[in-house]
Tab-separated table of C-alpha atoms in Angstrom:
chain	number	residue	atom	x	y	z
W	1	MET	CA	22.102	-3.745	14.700
W	2	GLN	CA	22.614	-1.219	11.907
W	3	MET	CA	19.264	-2.284	9.910
W	4	LEU	CA	17.251	-1.460	13.310
W	5	ARG	CA	18.902	1.919	13.275
W	6	LEU	CA	18.074	2.662	9.796
W	7	LEU	CA	14.237	1.652	10.181
W	8	PRO	CA	13.192	5.189	11.385
W	9	LEU	CA	14.961	6.900	8.514
W	10	ALA	CA	13.444	4.178	5.956
W	11	ALA	CA	10.096	4.459	7.238
W	12	LEU	CA	10.249	8.405	6.510
W	13	GLY	CA	12.185	7.973	3.295
W	14	LEU	CA	9.602	5.434	2.289
W	15	ALA	CA	7.165	8.179	2.347
W	16	LEU	CA	9.168	10.301	-0.195
W	17	VAL	CA	9.664	7.189	-2.437
W	18	GLY	CA	6.221	5.990	-2.314
W	19	GLY	CA	3.638	4.425	-0.323
W	20	CYS	CA	3.484	1.590	2.044
W	21	SER	CA	2.144	-2.064	0.937
W	22	THR	CA	-1.528	-2.546	1.380
W	23	LEU	CA	-4.004	-4.865	0.481
W	24	SER	CA	-4.979	-4.196	-3.219
W	25	GLY	CA	-8.430	-3.117	-3.116
W	26	ALA	CA	-8.980	-4.087	-6.586
W	27	ARG	CA	-12.806	-4.956	-6.161
W	28	PRO	CA	-14.633	-2.658	-3.669
W	29	LEU	CA	-16.605	-4.483	-0.984
W	30	ALA	CA	-20.302	-4.144	-0.998
W	31	ARG	CA	-22.239	-2.624	1.648
W	32	GLY	CA	-22.166	-4.663	4.552
W	33	GLU	CA	-18.982	-6.428	3.938
W	34	HIS	CA	-15.939	-6.249	5.749
W	35	GLU	CA	-12.080	-7.323	5.224
W	36	ALA	CA	-9.494	-7.497	7.699
W	37	GLY	CA	-6.055	-8.359	6.733
W	38	LEU	CA	-2.022	-8.353	7.497
W	39	THR	CA	0.647	-7.217	5.087
W	40	LEU	CA	4.268	-7.984	5.303
W	41	GLY	CA	7.024	-6.365	3.066
W	42	GLY	CA	7.525	-3.242	1.006
W	43	PRO	CA	10.612	-1.748	-0.846
W	44	LEU	CA	13.893	-3.376	-0.690
W	45	LEU	CA	16.789	-1.903	0.995
W	46	LYS	CA	20.577	-1.975	0.162
W	47	LEU	CA	22.687	-2.625	3.294
W	48	GLY	CA	26.166	-3.167	2.487
W	49	GLY	CA	26.508	-5.844	0.101
W	50	ALA	CA	23.079	-7.448	1.007
W	51	VAL	CA	19.507	-6.796	-0.301
W	52	LEU	CA	16.793	-7.040	2.384
W	53	PRO	CA	12.952	-6.158	2.429
W	54	ILE	CA	12.039	-3.820	5.044
W	55	PRO	CA	10.330	-6.033	7.859
W	56	SER	CA	7.172	-3.821	7.721
W	57	ALA	CA	3.694	-5.180	8.814
W	58	ASN	CA	0.915	-3.337	8.201
W	59	LEU	CA	-2.709	-4.215	9.933
W	60	GLN	CA	-5.377	-3.442	7.769
W	61	GLY	CA	-9.330	-3.277	7.065
W	62	ARG	CA	-11.906	-2.205	4.544
W	63	SER	CA	-15.621	-1.513	5.036
W	64	GLY	CA	-18.258	-1.588	2.179
W	65	LEU	CA	-20.297	1.744	2.122
W	66	PRO	CA	-23.766	2.408	0.591
W	67	ALA	CA	-23.308	2.464	-3.477
W	68	LEU	CA	-22.189	5.675	-5.147
W	69	ALA	CA	-24.176	5.873	-8.720
W	70	GLY	CA	-25.270	2.646	-8.533
W	71	ARG	CA	-21.340	1.013	-8.100
W	72	PRO	CA	-19.763	-0.591	-4.995
W	73	PHE	CA	-17.636	1.807	-2.680
W	74	ASP	CA	-15.510	0.820	0.305
W	75	LEU	CA	-13.597	2.544	3.009
W	76	ASP	CA	-10.258	0.992	3.840
W	77	TYR	CA	-7.766	2.008	6.274
W	78	GLY	CA	-4.431	0.746	8.253
W	79	LEU	CA	-1.968	1.344	10.675
W	80	GLY	CA	1.769	0.380	10.615
W	81	LEU	CA	2.991	-1.857	13.144
W	82	THR	CA	6.721	-1.940	12.727
W	83	PRO	CA	7.202	1.734	12.946
W	84	LEU	CA	5.402	1.727	16.217
W	85	ALA	CA	8.450	-0.026	17.674
W	86	PHE	CA	10.660	2.976	17.013
W	87	GLY	CA	8.257	5.804	18.096
W	88	ILE	CA	6.665	6.472	14.754
W	89	VAL	CA	2.898	6.469	14.213
W	90	GLN	CA	2.277	5.645	10.497
W	91	GLY	CA	-0.987	4.555	8.779
W	92	HIS	CA	-3.510	5.227	6.082
W	93	VAL	CA	-7.058	5.813	5.115
W	94	GLY	CA	-9.028	5.797	1.630
W	95	ALA	CA	-11.530	4.772	-0.509
W	96	GLY	CA	-12.240	2.945	-3.498
W	97	TRP	CA	-15.259	3.067	-6.122
W	98	GLY	CA	-16.138	0.370	-8.657
W	99	LEU	CA	-15.951	2.343	-11.929
W	100	LEU	CA	-16.629	-0.699	-14.287
W	101	GLU	CA	-17.456	-4.233	-14.349
W	102	GLU	CA	-15.539	-7.029	-15.598
W	103	LYS	CA	-16.800	-7.837	-19.296
W	104	GLY	CA	-15.200	-10.504	-21.433
W	105	ALA	CA	-11.410	-9.830	-22.065
W	106	LEU	CA	-12.166	-6.145	-20.462
W	107	PRO	CA	-11.293	-6.068	-16.967
W	108	ALA	CA	-12.733	-4.338	-13.906
W	109	LEU	CA	-11.746	-1.008	-13.217
W	110	THR	CA	-11.404	0.759	-9.730
W	111	PRO	CA	-9.846	4.120	-8.958
W	112	ARG	CA	-8.670	4.292	-5.211
W	113	LEU	CA	-7.626	7.236	-3.597
W	114	ARG	CA	-5.347	7.084	-0.062
W	115	LEU	CA	-3.697	9.058	2.128
W	116	PHE	CA	-0.580	7.795	4.089
W	117	TRP	CA	0.200	9.611	7.319
W	118	GLY	CA	2.996	9.535	9.857
W	119	VAL	CA	4.127	11.258	12.843
W	120	ALA	CA	7.302	10.734	15.193
W	121	LEU	CA	6.324	10.500	18.826
W	122	PRO	CA	8.262	12.578	21.361
W	123	GLY	CA	11.120	10.783	22.845
W	124	GLY	CA	11.142	7.871	20.309
W	125	GLU	CA	13.576	6.445	18.000
W	126	GLY	CA	12.327	8.423	15.190
W	127	ASP	CA	12.426	11.667	17.450
W	128	ALA	CA	15.932	10.884	18.337
W	129	GLU	CA	16.908	10.634	14.413
W	130	GLY	CA	15.610	14.125	13.555
W	131	ILE	CA	12.034	12.861	12.389
W	132	ASN	CA	9.472	15.032	13.637
W	133	GLY	CA	6.159	16.689	12.787
W	134	LEU	CA	3.240	15.243	10.435
W	135	TRP	CA	3.914	14.042	7.031
W	136	GLY	CA	1.539	12.721	4.656
W	137	THR	CA	1.235	11.337	1.012
W	138	PHE	CA	-1.466	10.942	-1.295
W	139	GLU	CA	-1.877	8.071	-3.610
W	140	LEU	CA	-4.254	7.875	-6.620
W	141	ALA	CA	-4.430	4.490	-8.085
W	142	LEU	CA	-6.148	2.819	-11.186
W	143	LEU	CA	-6.612	-1.056	-10.640
W	144	ALA	CA	-7.579	-3.226	-13.663
W	145	SER	CA	-8.671	-6.700	-12.629
W	146	TRP	CA	-9.595	-10.182	-14.172
W	147	SER	CA	-11.335	-12.805	-12.187
W	148	PHE	CA	-10.584	-16.433	-12.793
W	149	GLY	CA	-11.217	-19.862	-11.104
W	150	SER	CA	-13.721	-19.366	-8.078
W	151	LYS	CA	-12.856	-15.990	-6.632
W	152	HIS	CA	-9.271	-15.182	-7.678
W	153	LEU	CA	-8.122	-12.345	-9.190
W	154	LEU	CA	-5.017	-10.985	-11.652
W	155	VAL	CA	-4.469	-7.321	-10.818
W	156	VAL	CA	-2.312	-4.552	-12.705
W	157	GLY	CA	-2.211	-0.815	-11.880
W	158	LEU	CA	-0.838	2.196	-11.893
W	159	SER	CA	-0.466	4.756	-8.911
W	160	ASP	CA	0.736	8.278	-8.392
W	161	TYR	CA	1.953	9.682	-5.400
W	162	LEU	CA	1.950	13.128	-4.312
W	163	ASP	CA	3.921	14.379	-1.330
W	164	PRO	CA	2.628	17.942	-0.487
W	165	ALA	CA	6.437	18.810	0.786
W	166	TYR	CA	8.009	17.617	-2.525
W	167	PRO	CA	5.272	17.702	-5.152
W	168	SER	CA	6.296	15.740	-8.544
W	169	LEU	CA	5.133	12.569	-10.380
W	170	MET	CA	5.766	9.488	-8.337
W	171	LEU	CA	4.581	6.860	-10.759
W	172	THR	CA	4.354	2.949	-9.153
W	173	PRO	CA	3.078	0.301	-11.719
W	174	THR	CA	2.150	-2.873	-9.874
W	175	ILE	CA	1.210	-6.357	-10.685
W	176	GLY	CA	-0.079	-9.121	-8.333
W	177	GLY	CA	-2.747	-11.585	-7.659
W	178	ARG	CA	-5.550	-12.554	-5.174
W	179	LEU	CA	-5.937	-16.455	-4.215
W	180	ALA	CA	-9.077	-17.031	-2.673
W	181	LEU	CA	-8.546	-19.824	0.446
W	182	GLY	CA	-12.237	-20.954	1.099
W	183	GLU	CA	-15.281	-18.603	1.414
W	184	ARG	CA	-13.673	-15.858	3.722
W	185	TRP	CA	-9.741	-16.286	3.472
W	186	ALA	CA	-7.692	-14.863	0.891
W	187	LEU	CA	-3.975	-14.609	0.158
W	188	GLU	CA	-2.440	-11.640	-2.084
W	189	LEU	CA	0.851	-11.152	-3.539
W	190	ASP	CA	2.225	-7.818	-4.804
W	191	VAL	CA	5.207	-6.494	-6.842
W	192	ARG	CA	5.735	-3.191	-7.573
W	193	TYR	CA	8.165	-0.567	-8.601
W	194	PHE	CA	7.629	2.367	-6.299
W	195	SER	CA	8.163	5.763	-7.968
W	196	ILE	CA	9.946	4.476	-10.804
W	197	ASN	CA	10.444	7.867	-12.389
W	198	ARG	CA	11.904	9.478	-9.427
W	199	ARG	CA	15.348	9.720	-7.579
W	200	PRO	CA	14.759	9.141	-3.718
W	201	ASP	CA	15.446	12.262	-1.493
W	202	ALA	CA	16.444	10.219	1.291
W	203	ARG	CA	20.408	10.059	1.455
W	204	THR	CA	20.943	7.679	4.315
W	205	VAL	CA	18.628	4.937	3.035
W	206	VAL	CA	19.553	3.242	-0.158
W	207	TRP	CA	16.948	1.401	-1.922
W	208	PHE	CA	17.061	-1.583	-4.593
W	209	PRO	CA	17.925	-1.446	-7.550
W	210	GLY	CA	19.589	2.226	-6.963
W	211	GLY	CA	19.173	5.163	-9.466
W	212	THR	CA	15.406	5.781	-9.518
W	213	GLY	CA	12.791	4.482	-7.103
W	214	ALA	CA	12.707	1.215	-5.370
W	215	LEU	CA	11.410	-2.284	-6.021
W	216	GLY	CA	9.313	-4.064	-3.551
W	217	ALA	CA	7.085	-6.741	-2.683
W	218	ALA	CA	4.591	-8.077	-0.365
W	219	ILE	CA	2.366	-10.815	0.817
W	220	SER	CA	-1.103	-10.465	2.425
W	221	ILE	CA	-3.216	-12.740	4.415
W	222	SER	CA	-7.085	-11.517	4.861
W	223	MET	CA	-10.615	-12.454	5.823
W	224	GLN	CA	-13.773	-11.383	5.054
W	225	LEU	CA	-16.465	-10.578	7.577
W	226	GLY	CA	-20.303	-9.964	7.195
W	227	GLY	CA	-22.590	-10.123	3.872
W	228	ALA	CA	-24.064	-7.539	1.811
W	229	SER	CA	-27.320	-6.077	3.467
């Protein structure tokens, strides 16, 4: 299928457009807390007359670390499952810090820094498409979140991506929510406009809606493990 042949290029092009879809991490975990989750989705791809989401699956986790300056601080990490089928190892690692607590109408604020990285394995489909070497993209995000109900969240944010090979602003606004499903499970929805101010450099892959950036959507399911210690 044509879309399957485009996936290795899309995986690389995604690094130029922006980062992969992840758990938002809008509220850092406390020390001793852990979260494991699966995210499905990403930027939308134009293929002929159709608009299709990249069938990207990311396995992720977060772990609470000792507080930093008296505020919660955590580590997040993940591995792309879909690229593995095409001989591309792709993942991310990062950290988030609870800068401000929510107070009335003022949201909680969390800055989060991530490194997205990838490499094509020798002999894989990505290698055959000419994708080689190690590449990486940094993401610096500022996330604002409001709680409602029991443990539900409304999240808005702005990210900037820095690709060392193509240094420029790659601004990505996002809006989403986190719906608590009982004590430990949660469902997250995320809509973002990857690199809204930049025209993608990948020419073989055509992103939706065209012109600058790429509109994307993702859904995540996660489970919280452990508790504060």
